[in-house]
GROMACS .gro file of N, CA, C and O in nm:
model
  508
    1VAL      N    1 -11.225  21.215   5.098
    1VAL     CA    2 -11.262  21.346   5.045
    1VAL      C    3 -11.191  21.454   5.126
    1VAL      O    4 -11.199  21.455   5.249
    2GLN      N    5 -11.122  21.541   5.059
    2GLN     CA    6 -11.055  21.653   5.127
    2GLN      C    7 -11.128  21.782   5.093
    2GLN      O    8 -11.155  21.810   4.976
    3LEU      N    9 -11.158  21.858   5.197
    3LEU     CA   10 -11.224  21.987   5.179
    3LEU      C   11 -11.123  22.098   5.200
    3LEU      O   12 -11.040  22.090   5.291
    4GLN      N   13 -11.133  22.200   5.117
    4GLN     CA   14 -11.041  22.312   5.125
    4GLN      C   15 -11.121  22.440   5.139
    4GLN      O   16 -11.194  22.477   5.047
    5ALA      N   17 -11.104  22.507   5.253
    5ALA     CA   18 -11.173  22.633   5.277
    5ALA      C   19 -11.079  22.750   5.253
    5ALA      O   20 -10.958  22.740   5.278
    6SER      N   21 -11.134  22.859   5.204
    6SER     CA   22 -11.054  22.978   5.179
    6SER      C   23 -11.140  23.102   5.193
    6SER      O   24 -11.263  23.093   5.200
    7GLY      N   25 -11.074  23.219   5.195
    7GLY     CA   26 -11.148  23.345   5.193
    7GLY      C   27 -11.150  23.421   5.323
    7GLY      O   28 -11.204  23.532   5.328
    8GLY      N   29 -11.093  23.367   5.428
    8GLY     CA   30 -11.091  23.438   5.554
    8GLY      C   31 -10.999  23.559   5.550
    8GLY      O   32 -10.924  23.578   5.454
    9GLY      N   33 -11.005  23.639   5.655
    9GLY     CA   34 -10.918  23.755   5.661
    9GLY      C   35 -10.954  23.846   5.776
    9GLY      O   36 -11.037  23.813   5.860
   10LEU      N   37 -10.887  23.961   5.777
   10LEU     CA   38 -10.910  24.063   5.879
   10LEU      C   39 -10.985  24.179   5.815
   10LEU      O   40 -10.936  24.237   5.716
   11VAL      N   41 -11.103  24.210   5.870
   11VAL     CA   42 -11.184  24.319   5.814
   11VAL      C   43 -11.240  24.403   5.928
   11VAL      O   44 -11.239  24.361   6.044
   12GLN      N   45 -11.291  24.520   5.892
   12GLN     CA   46 -11.355  24.605   5.991
   12GLN      C   47 -11.503  24.571   6.004
   12GLN      O   48 -11.563  24.517   5.910
   13ALA      N   49 -11.559  24.604   6.116
   13ALA     CA   50 -11.702  24.582   6.137
   13ALA      C   51 -11.782  24.652   6.026
   13ALA      O   52 -11.749  24.763   5.985
   14GLY      N   53 -11.885  24.583   5.980
   14GLY     CA   54 -11.967  24.634   5.872
   14GLY      C   55 -11.923  24.591   5.734
   14GLY      O   56 -11.997  24.610   5.636
   15SER      N   57 -11.806  24.529   5.726
   15SER     CA   58 -11.753  24.484   5.596
   15SER      C   59 -11.811  24.348   5.558
   15SER      O   60 -11.889  24.288   5.633
   16SER      N   61 -11.767  24.302   5.440
   16SER     CA   62 -11.812  24.172   5.389
   16SER      C   63 -11.693  24.083   5.358
   16SER      O   64 -11.583  24.132   5.327
   17LEU      N   65 -11.717  23.954   5.364
   17LEU     CA   66 -11.621  23.853   5.321
   17LEU      C   67 -11.698  23.740   5.257
   17LEU      O   68 -11.814  23.715   5.292
   18ARG      N   69 -11.632  23.671   5.165
   18ARG     CA   70 -11.692  23.552   5.108
   18ARG      C   71 -11.598  23.434   5.130
   18ARG      O   72 -11.484  23.436   5.083
   19LEU      N   73 -11.645  23.336   5.202
   19LEU     CA   74 -11.571  23.213   5.222
   19LEU      C   75 -11.612  23.112   5.116
   19LEU      O   76 -11.728  23.107   5.076
   20SER      N   77 -11.515  23.033   5.073
   20SER     CA   78 -11.543  22.930   4.974
   20SER      C   79 -11.488  22.796   5.023
   20SER      O   80 -11.394  22.792   5.102
   21CYS      N   81 -11.549  22.690   4.974
   21CYS     CA   82 -11.503  22.556   5.011
   21CYS      C   83 -11.527  22.463   4.894
   21CYS      O   84 -11.633  22.469   4.830
   22GLY      N   85 -11.428  22.380   4.866
   22GLY     CA   86 -11.441  22.282   4.760
   22GLY      C   87 -11.402  22.145   4.810
   22GLY      O   88 -11.338  22.131   4.914
   23ALA      N   89 -11.443  22.043   4.734
   23ALA     CA   90 -11.413  21.905   4.768
   23ALA      C   91 -11.330  21.842   4.658
   23ALA      O   92 -11.371  21.847   4.541
   24SER      N   93 -11.219  21.786   4.693
   24SER     CA   94 -11.135  21.720   4.593
   24SER      C   95 -11.194  21.585   4.556
   24SER      O   96 -11.225  21.504   4.642
   25GLY      N   97 -11.215  21.565   4.426
   25GLY     CA   98 -11.260  21.435   4.380
   25GLY      C   99 -11.407  21.406   4.394
   25GLY      O  100 -11.453  21.298   4.360
   26ARG      N  101 -11.484  21.497   4.449
   26ARG     CA  102 -11.628  21.476   4.464
   26ARG      C  103 -11.701  21.602   4.420
   26ARG      O  104 -11.647  21.712   4.423
   27SER      N  105 -11.824  21.582   4.382
   27SER     CA  106 -11.905  21.695   4.338
   27SER      C  107 -11.976  21.760   4.457
   27SER      O  108 -12.029  21.690   4.544
   28VAL      N  109 -11.979  21.892   4.459
   28VAL     CA  110 -12.054  21.961   4.565
   28VAL      C  111 -12.203  21.939   4.546
   28VAL      O  112 -12.281  21.950   4.640
   29ARG      N  113 -12.242  21.907   4.425
   29ARG     CA  114 -12.384  21.892   4.393
   29ARG      C  115 -12.448  21.780   4.473
   29ARG      O  116 -12.564  21.787   4.511
   30THR      N  117 -12.372  21.674   4.499
   30THR     CA  118 -12.430  21.555   4.562
   30THR      C  119 -12.413  21.554   4.713
   30THR      O  120 -12.434  21.450   4.777
   31ALA      N  121 -12.377  21.667   4.770
   31ALA     CA  122 -12.358  21.672   4.916
   31ALA      C  123 -12.444  21.781   4.977
   31ALA      O  124 -12.488  21.875   4.911
   32GLN      N  125 -12.468  21.763   5.105
   32GLN     CA  126 -12.524  21.870   5.186
   32GLN      C  127 -12.403  21.936   5.254
   32GLN      O  128 -12.310  21.866   5.293
   33TRP      N  129 -12.408  22.065   5.269
   33TRP     CA  130 -12.293  22.139   5.318
   33TRP      C  131 -12.329  22.223   5.440
   33TRP      O  132 -12.442  22.273   5.451
   34GLY      N  133 -12.232  22.237   5.526
   34GLY     CA  134 -12.253  22.322   5.642
   34GLY      C  135 -12.129  22.405   5.671
   34GLY      O  136 -12.019  22.372   5.626
   35TRP      N  137 -12.151  22.515   5.740
   35TRP     CA  138 -12.041  22.595   5.793
   35TRP      C  139 -12.061  22.607   5.944
   35TRP      O  140 -12.174  22.630   5.991
   36PHE      N  141 -11.952  22.591   6.013
   36PHE     CA  142 -11.950  22.606   6.157
   36PHE      C  143 -11.837  22.704   6.192
   36PHE      O  144 -11.750  22.730   6.108
   37ARG      N  145 -11.840  22.755   6.313
   37ARG     CA  146 -11.732  22.844   6.355
   37ARG      C  147 -11.697  22.818   6.500
   37ARG      O  148 -11.780  22.770   6.578
   38GLN      N  149 -11.572  22.850   6.531
   38GLN     CA  150 -11.526  22.830   6.667
   38GLN      C  151 -11.442  22.950   6.710
   38GLN      O  152 -11.336  22.976   6.651
   39ALA      N  153 -11.491  23.020   6.810
   39ALA     CA  154 -11.418  23.133   6.866
   39ALA      C  155 -11.329  23.083   6.979
   39ALA      O  156 -11.355  22.977   7.037
   40PRO      N  157 -11.224  23.158   7.012
   40PRO     CA  158 -11.133  23.115   7.119
   40PRO      C  159 -11.208  23.090   7.251
   40PRO      O  160 -11.288  23.173   7.294
   41GLY      N  161 -11.184  22.973   7.308
   41GLY     CA  162 -11.246  22.940   7.436
   41GLY      C  163 -11.390  22.896   7.427
   41GLY      O  164 -11.453  22.873   7.530
   42LYS      N  165 -11.442  22.884   7.305
   42LYS     CA  166 -11.582  22.845   7.289
   42LYS      C  167 -11.593  22.718   7.208
   42LYS      O  168 -11.500  22.678   7.138
   43GLU      N  169 -11.709  22.656   7.216
   43GLU     CA  170 -11.732  22.535   7.138
   43GLU      C  171 -11.764  22.572   6.993
   43GLU      O  172 -11.808  22.683   6.964
   44ARG      N  173 -11.742  22.476   6.907
   44ARG     CA  174 -11.775  22.496   6.766
   44ARG      C  175 -11.927  22.505   6.754
   44ARG      O  176 -12.000  22.423   6.809
   45GLU      N  177 -11.973  22.604   6.679
   45GLU     CA  178 -12.117  22.626   6.666
   45GLU      C  179 -12.161  22.632   6.521
   45GLU      O  180 -12.085  22.670   6.432
   46PHE      N  181 -12.285  22.596   6.502
   46PHE     CA  182 -12.345  22.596   6.369
   46PHE      C  183 -12.363  22.738   6.317
   46PHE      O  184 -12.403  22.827   6.392
   47VAL      N  185 -12.338  22.755   6.187
   47VAL     CA  186 -12.359  22.885   6.122
   47VAL      C  187 -12.466  22.874   6.014
   47VAL      O  188 -12.565  22.948   6.015
   48ALA      N  189 -12.445  22.782   5.919
   48ALA     CA  190 -12.538  22.772   5.807
   48ALA      C  191 -12.525  22.635   5.742
   48ALA      O  192 -12.420  22.571   5.753
   49ALA      N  193 -12.631  22.593   5.672
   49ALA     CA  194 -12.627  22.466   5.599
   49ALA      C  195 -12.713  22.478   5.475
   49ALA      O  196 -12.804  22.561   5.468
   50ILE      N  197 -12.681  22.394   5.377
   50ILE     CA  198 -12.756  22.393   5.252
   50ILE      C  199 -12.782  22.249   5.213
   50ILE      O  200 -12.694  22.163   5.223
   51ARG      N  201 -12.905  22.223   5.167
   51ARG     CA  202 -12.944  22.088   5.131
   51ARG      C  203 -12.890  22.050   4.994
   51ARG      O  204 -12.836  22.133   4.921
   52TYR      N  205 -12.908  21.923   4.958
   52TYR     CA  206 -12.860  21.873   4.829
   52TYR      C  207 -12.907  21.959   4.713
   52TYR      O  208 -12.831  21.988   4.620
   53SER      N  209 -13.031  21.998   4.719
   53SER     CA  210 -13.091  22.071   4.607
   53SER      C  211 -13.025  22.206   4.583
   53SER      O  212 -13.031  22.260   4.473
   54GLY      N  213 -12.966  22.259   4.689
   54GLY     CA  214 -12.909  22.392   4.679
   54GLY      C  215 -13.009  22.503   4.698
   54GLY      O  216 -12.973  22.621   4.694
   55THR      N  217 -13.135  22.467   4.717
   55THR     CA  218 -13.239  22.570   4.730
   55THR      C  219 -13.291  22.584   4.872
   55THR      O  220 -13.362  22.680   4.901
   56THR      N  221 -13.256  22.491   4.958
   56THR     CA  222 -13.300  22.497   5.098
   56THR      C  223 -13.182  22.524   5.187
   56THR      O  224 -13.083  22.451   5.184
   57THR      N  225 -13.191  22.631   5.263
   57THR     CA  226 -13.082  22.669   5.353
   57THR      C  227 -13.133  22.687   5.495
   57THR      O  228 -13.253  22.712   5.517
   58ILE      N  229 -13.042  22.673   5.588
   58ILE     CA  230 -13.071  22.691   5.731
   58ILE      C  231 -12.964  22.785   5.785
   58ILE      O  232 -12.846  22.771   5.750
   59TYR      N  233 -13.004  22.875   5.872
   59TYR     CA  234 -12.908  22.969   5.930
   59TYR      C  235 -12.926  22.977   6.082
   59TYR      O  236 -13.038  22.969   6.133
   60ALA      N  237 -12.815  22.998   6.149
   60ALA     CA  238 -12.823  23.030   6.291
   60ALA      C  239 -12.888  23.167   6.306
   60ALA      O  240 -12.872  23.254   6.219
   61GLU      N  241 -12.958  23.186   6.415
   61GLU     CA  242 -13.026  23.314   6.437
   61GLU      C  243 -12.929  23.431   6.438
   61GLU      O  244 -12.963  23.542   6.396
   62THR      N  245 -12.807  23.405   6.484
   62THR     CA  246 -12.708  23.513   6.496
   62THR      C  247 -12.658  23.564   6.363
   62THR      O  248 -12.600  23.674   6.356
   63VAL      N  249 -12.679  23.489   6.255
   63VAL     CA  250 -12.629  23.531   6.125
   63VAL      C  251 -12.741  23.548   6.022
   63VAL      O  252 -12.715  23.596   5.910
   64LYS      N  253 -12.861  23.511   6.058
   64LYS     CA  254 -12.974  23.518   5.965
   64LYS      C  255 -12.992  23.662   5.916
   64LYS      O  256 -12.992  23.756   5.995
   65GLY      N  257 -13.005  23.675   5.785
   65GLY     CA  258 -13.021  23.807   5.724
   65GLY      C  259 -12.891  23.873   5.687
   65GLY      O  260 -12.890  23.972   5.613
   66ARG      N  261 -12.779  23.821   5.735
   66ARG     CA  262 -12.648  23.877   5.704
   66ARG      C  263 -12.563  23.781   5.621
   66ARG      O  264 -12.483  23.824   5.539
   67PHE      N  265 -12.577  23.652   5.645
   67PHE     CA  266 -12.499  23.551   5.575
   67PHE      C  267 -12.587  23.479   5.473
   67PHE      O  268 -12.705  23.455   5.498
   68THR      N  269 -12.523  23.441   5.361
   68THR     CA  270 -12.593  23.364   5.259
   68THR      C  271 -12.505  23.249   5.213
   68THR      O  272 -12.390  23.272   5.173
   69LEU      N  273 -12.560  23.129   5.217
   69LEU     CA  274 -12.486  23.010   5.174
   69LEU      C  275 -12.541  22.964   5.040
   69LEU      O  276 -12.664  22.957   5.021
   70SER      N  277 -12.452  22.933   4.946
   70SER     CA  278 -12.495  22.892   4.814
   70SER      C  279 -12.400  22.790   4.757
   70SER      O  280 -12.286  22.776   4.801
   71LYS      N  281 -12.450  22.719   4.658
   71LYS     CA  282 -12.369  22.622   4.585
   71LYS      C  283 -12.338  22.679   4.448
   71LYS      O  284 -12.426  22.734   4.381
   72ASP      N  285 -12.215  22.661   4.403
   72ASP     CA  286 -12.174  22.696   4.267
   72ASP      C  287 -12.132  22.565   4.201
   72ASP      O  288 -12.015  22.526   4.206
   73ASN      N  289 -12.230  22.497   4.141
   73ASN     CA  290 -12.201  22.364   4.085
   73ASN      C  291 -12.103  22.372   3.968
   73ASN      O  292 -12.022  22.281   3.948
   74ALA      N  293 -12.106  22.479   3.894
   74ALA     CA  294 -12.017  22.493   3.779
   74ALA      C  295 -11.871  22.497   3.823
   74ALA      O  296 -11.783  22.443   3.756
   75LYS      N  297 -11.846  22.562   3.936
   75LYS     CA  298 -11.709  22.573   3.987
   75LYS      C  299 -11.679  22.470   4.096
   75LYS      O  300 -11.569  22.468   4.150
   76ASN      N  301 -11.781  22.391   4.127
   76ASN     CA  302 -11.766  22.288   4.230
   76ASN      C  303 -11.723  22.347   4.364
   76ASN      O  304 -11.631  22.296   4.431
   77LEU      N  305 -11.792  22.454   4.401
   77LEU     CA  306 -11.762  22.523   4.525
   77LEU      C  307 -11.892  22.556   4.598
   77LEU      O  308 -11.998  22.566   4.537
   78VAL      N  309 -11.879  22.575   4.728
   78VAL     CA  310 -11.987  22.636   4.805
   78VAL      C  311 -11.934  22.768   4.860
   78VAL      O  312 -11.814  22.779   4.890
   79HIS      N  313 -12.021  22.867   4.868
   79HIS     CA  314 -11.980  22.999   4.913
   79HIS      C  315 -12.063  23.043   5.032
   79HIS      O  316 -12.186  23.025   5.033
   80LEU      N  317 -11.996  23.102   5.130
   80LEU     CA  318 -12.066  23.164   5.241
   80LEU      C  319 -12.039  23.314   5.232
   80LEU      O  320 -11.928  23.359   5.263
   81GLN      N  321 -12.137  23.387   5.185
   81GLN     CA  322 -12.126  23.532   5.175
   81GLN      C  323 -12.164  23.592   5.310
   81GLN      O  324 -12.275  23.569   5.359
   82MET      N  325 -12.072  23.667   5.367
   82MET     CA  326 -12.093  23.724   5.500
   82MET      C  327 -12.092  23.876   5.489
   82MET      O  328 -11.990  23.935   5.454
   83ASN      N  329 -12.206  23.936   5.515
   83ASN     CA  330 -12.221  24.082   5.510
   83ASN      C  331 -12.243  24.139   5.648
   83ASN      O  332 -12.279  24.066   5.742
   84SER      N  333 -12.223  24.267   5.660
   84SER     CA  334 -12.246  24.338   5.787
   84SER      C  335 -12.178  24.266   5.903
   84SER      O  336 -12.239  24.241   6.008
   85LEU      N  337 -12.052  24.235   5.883
   85LEU     CA  338 -11.980  24.158   5.984
   85LEU      C  339 -11.966  24.236   6.115
   85LEU      O  340 -11.954  24.359   6.115
   86LYS      N  341 -11.970  24.159   6.223
   86LYS     CA  342 -11.960  24.216   6.357
   86LYS      C  343 -11.838  24.155   6.428
   86LYS      O  344 -11.796  24.045   6.394
   87PRO      N  345 -11.785  24.223   6.527
   87PRO     CA  346 -11.672  24.166   6.601
   87PRO      C  347 -11.703  24.028   6.658
   87PRO      O  348 -11.613  23.942   6.665
   88GLU      N  349 -11.826  24.004   6.694
   88GLU     CA  350 -11.862  23.873   6.750
   88GLU      C  351 -11.866  23.762   6.646
   88GLU      O  352 -11.884  23.645   6.680
   89ASP      N  353 -11.847  23.797   6.520
   89ASP     CA  354 -11.834  23.696   6.414
   89ASP      C  355 -11.691  23.643   6.405
   89ASP      O  356 -11.665  23.549   6.329
   90THR      N  357 -11.600  23.701   6.480
   90THR     CA  358 -11.461  23.657   6.479
   90THR      C  359 -11.451  23.513   6.526
   90THR      O  360 -11.499  23.477   6.634
   91ALA      N  361 -11.389  23.428   6.442
   91ALA     CA  362 -11.377  23.286   6.473
   91ALA      C  363 -11.301  23.218   6.361
   91ALA      O  364 -11.278  23.277   6.255
   92VAL      N  365 -11.267  23.093   6.383
   92VAL     CA  366 -11.222  23.007   6.275
   92VAL      C  367 -11.345  22.941   6.216
   92VAL      O  368 -11.426  22.883   6.288
   93TYR      N  369 -11.360  22.953   6.086
   93TYR     CA  370 -11.476  22.900   6.016
   93TYR      C  371 -11.440  22.770   5.946
   93TYR      O  372 -11.338  22.762   5.876
   94TYR      N  373 -11.525  22.669   5.964
   94TYR     CA  374 -11.502  22.537   5.908
   94TYR      C  375 -11.616  22.500   5.814
   94TYR      O  376 -11.733  22.515   5.849
   95CYS      N  377 -11.580  22.448   5.698
   95CYS     CA  378 -11.683  22.392   5.611
   95CYS      C  379 -11.690  22.242   5.635
   95CYS      O  380 -11.592  22.180   5.677
   96ALA      N  381 -11.806  22.186   5.607
   96ALA     CA  382 -11.827  22.044   5.628
   96ALA      C  383 -11.921  21.991   5.522
   96ALA      O  384 -12.009  22.064   5.475
   97ALA      N  385 -11.901  21.865   5.485
   97ALA     CA  386 -11.982  21.804   5.380
   97ALA      C  387 -12.039  21.670   5.426
   97ALA      O  388 -11.975  21.596   5.501
   98ASP      N  389 -12.159  21.644   5.378
   98ASP     CA  390 -12.227  21.519   5.409
   98ASP      C  391 -12.276  21.458   5.279
   98ASP      O  392 -12.358  21.518   5.209
   99TYR      N  393 -12.227  21.338   5.248
   99TYR     CA  394 -12.266  21.270   5.125
   99TYR      C  395 -12.365  21.157   5.152
   99TYR      O  396 -12.395  21.079   5.061
  100ASP      N  397 -12.411  21.147   5.275
  100ASP     CA  398 -12.506  21.040   5.309
  100ASP      C  399 -12.647  21.083   5.268
  100ASP      O  400 -12.700  21.180   5.323
  101PRO      N  401 -12.709  21.012   5.175
  101PRO     CA  402 -12.842  21.053   5.128
  101PRO      C  403 -12.951  21.036   5.232
  101PRO      O  404 -13.063  21.084   5.213
  102TYR      N  405 -12.920  20.971   5.345
  102TYR     CA  406 -13.022  20.948   5.448
  102TYR      C  407 -13.012  21.043   5.565
  102TYR      O  408 -13.087  21.031   5.662
  103THR      N  409 -12.920  21.138   5.558
  103THR     CA  410 -12.910  21.237   5.666
  103THR      C  411 -13.036  21.321   5.669
  103THR      O  412 -13.078  21.374   5.567
  104ILE      N  413 -13.095  21.332   5.785
  104ILE     CA  414 -13.219  21.407   5.795
  104ILE      C  415 -13.190  21.555   5.818
  104ILE      O  416 -13.081  21.594   5.861
  105TYR      N  417 -13.288  21.633   5.787
  105TYR     CA  418 -13.278  21.779   5.787
  105TYR      C  419 -13.222  21.833   5.919
  105TYR      O  420 -13.133  21.917   5.921
  106SER      N  421 -13.273  21.784   6.029
  106SER     CA  422 -13.236  21.838   6.161
  106SER      C  423 -13.091  21.810   6.197
  106SER      O  424 -13.034  21.880   6.282
  107GLN      N  425 -13.031  21.710   6.132
  107GLN     CA  426 -12.893  21.678   6.162
  107GLN      C  427 -12.796  21.780   6.105
  107GLN      O  428 -12.680  21.784   6.146
  108LEU      N  429 -12.840  21.859   6.012
  108LEU     CA  430 -12.750  21.951   5.945
  108LEU      C  431 -12.700  22.063   6.036
  108LEU      O  432 -12.603  22.131   6.002
  109THR      N  433 -12.765  22.085   6.148
  109THR     CA  434 -12.717  22.186   6.242
  109THR      C  435 -12.624  22.127   6.347
  109THR      O  436 -12.576  22.200   6.435
  110GLN      N  437 -12.599  21.998   6.337
  110GLN     CA  438 -12.518  21.928   6.436
  110GLN      C  439 -12.383  21.888   6.379
  110GLN      O  440 -12.371  21.854   6.261
  111LEU      N  441 -12.282  21.886   6.463
  111LEU     CA  442 -12.148  21.847   6.419
  111LEU      C  443 -12.148  21.706   6.362
  111LEU      O  444 -12.079  21.679   6.263
  112ASN      N  445 -12.225  21.617   6.423
  112ASN     CA  446 -12.223  21.477   6.378
  112ASN      C  447 -12.307  21.453   6.253
  112ASN      O  448 -12.323  21.338   6.211
  113GLY      N  449 -12.358  21.558   6.194
  113GLY     CA  450 -12.432  21.544   6.069
  113GLY      C  451 -12.342  21.541   5.946
  113GLY      O  452 -12.390  21.526   5.834
  114TYR      N  453 -12.212  21.552   5.967
  114TYR     CA  454 -12.118  21.566   5.857
  114TYR      C  455 -12.006  21.464   5.866
  114TYR      O  456 -11.960  21.430   5.974
  115ASP      N  457 -11.962  21.418   5.748
  115ASP     CA  458 -11.857  21.318   5.741
  115ASP      C  459 -11.719  21.378   5.715
  115ASP      O  460 -11.618  21.317   5.750
  116PHE      N  461 -11.716  21.492   5.652
  116PHE     CA  462 -11.589  21.550   5.611
  116PHE      C  463 -11.581  21.696   5.652
  116PHE      O  464 -11.680  21.769   5.643
  117TRP      N  465 -11.459  21.736   5.691
  117TRP     CA  466 -11.438  21.871   5.741
  117TRP      C  467 -11.318  21.936   5.675
  117TRP      O  468 -11.218  21.868   5.648
  118GLY      N  469 -11.330  22.066   5.651
  118GLY     CA  470 -11.216  22.141   5.601
  118GLY      C  471 -11.125  22.182   5.715
  118GLY      O  472 -11.156  22.161   5.833
  119GLN      N  473 -11.015  22.247   5.681
  119GLN     CA  474 -10.912  22.278   5.780
  119GLN      C  475 -10.940  22.405   5.857
  119GLN      O  476 -10.874  22.431   5.957
  120GLY      N  477 -11.038  22.484   5.815
  120GLY     CA  478 -11.069  22.606   5.887
  120GLY      C  479 -11.000  22.727   5.826
  120GLY      O  480 -10.887  22.718   5.778
  121THR      N  481 -11.071  22.839   5.830
  121THR     CA  482 -11.014  22.964   5.783
  121THR      C  483 -11.051  23.073   5.884
  121THR      O  484 -11.164  23.081   5.931
  122GLN      N  485 -10.952  23.156   5.917
  122GLN     CA  486 -10.972  23.255   6.023
  122GLN      C  487 -11.043  23.379   5.970
  122GLN      O  488 -11.006  23.434   5.867
  123VAL      N  489 -11.145  23.420   6.043
  123VAL     CA  490 -11.214  23.546   6.015
  123VAL      C  491 -11.201  23.633   6.139
  123VAL      O  492 -11.239  23.592   6.249
  124THR      N  493 -11.145  23.752   6.121
  124THR     CA  494 -11.129  23.845   6.232
  124THR      C  495 -11.195  23.977   6.194
  124THR      O  496 -11.164  24.034   6.089
  125VAL      N  497 -11.287  24.021   6.278
  125VAL     CA  498 -11.360  24.144   6.253
  125VAL      C  499 -11.324  24.243   6.363
  125VAL      O  500 -11.350  24.218   6.481
  126SER      N  501 -11.264  24.354   6.324
  126SER     CA  502 -11.224  24.456   6.422
  126SER      C  503 -11.335  24.560   6.438
  126SER      O  504 -11.409  24.589   6.345
  127SER      N  505 -11.343  24.615   6.556
  127SER     CA  506 -11.447  24.715   6.584
  127SER      C  507 -11.403  24.855   6.548
  127SER      O  508 -11.287  24.880   6.518
   0.00000   0.00000   0.00000
């Protein structure tokens, strides 16, 4: 399964961006999805995740209330809507998918909770 992330860019603080990710040859409907980010010199960190149903989401405290993760089953994409962006949101953002039906809820915030990863898309927020 190959994941393709898109939508990154350079924006000013307070702006919005929408990242998207799709899976070649597989349905987004049957996977749990996560987004992680990695800033220069830092470890990759959890941002958001969505369960199979598409109705249960988890967010890191740093993005809660500003970011929204959703599934678009018709277009076979997942979207991370990022509002009120801050300079500290600057990072490479990675989407990840998990097709294992036995993955438990708590694993979705962990790197090892996912089997497939996208190539990353750069988000830069200027002050």
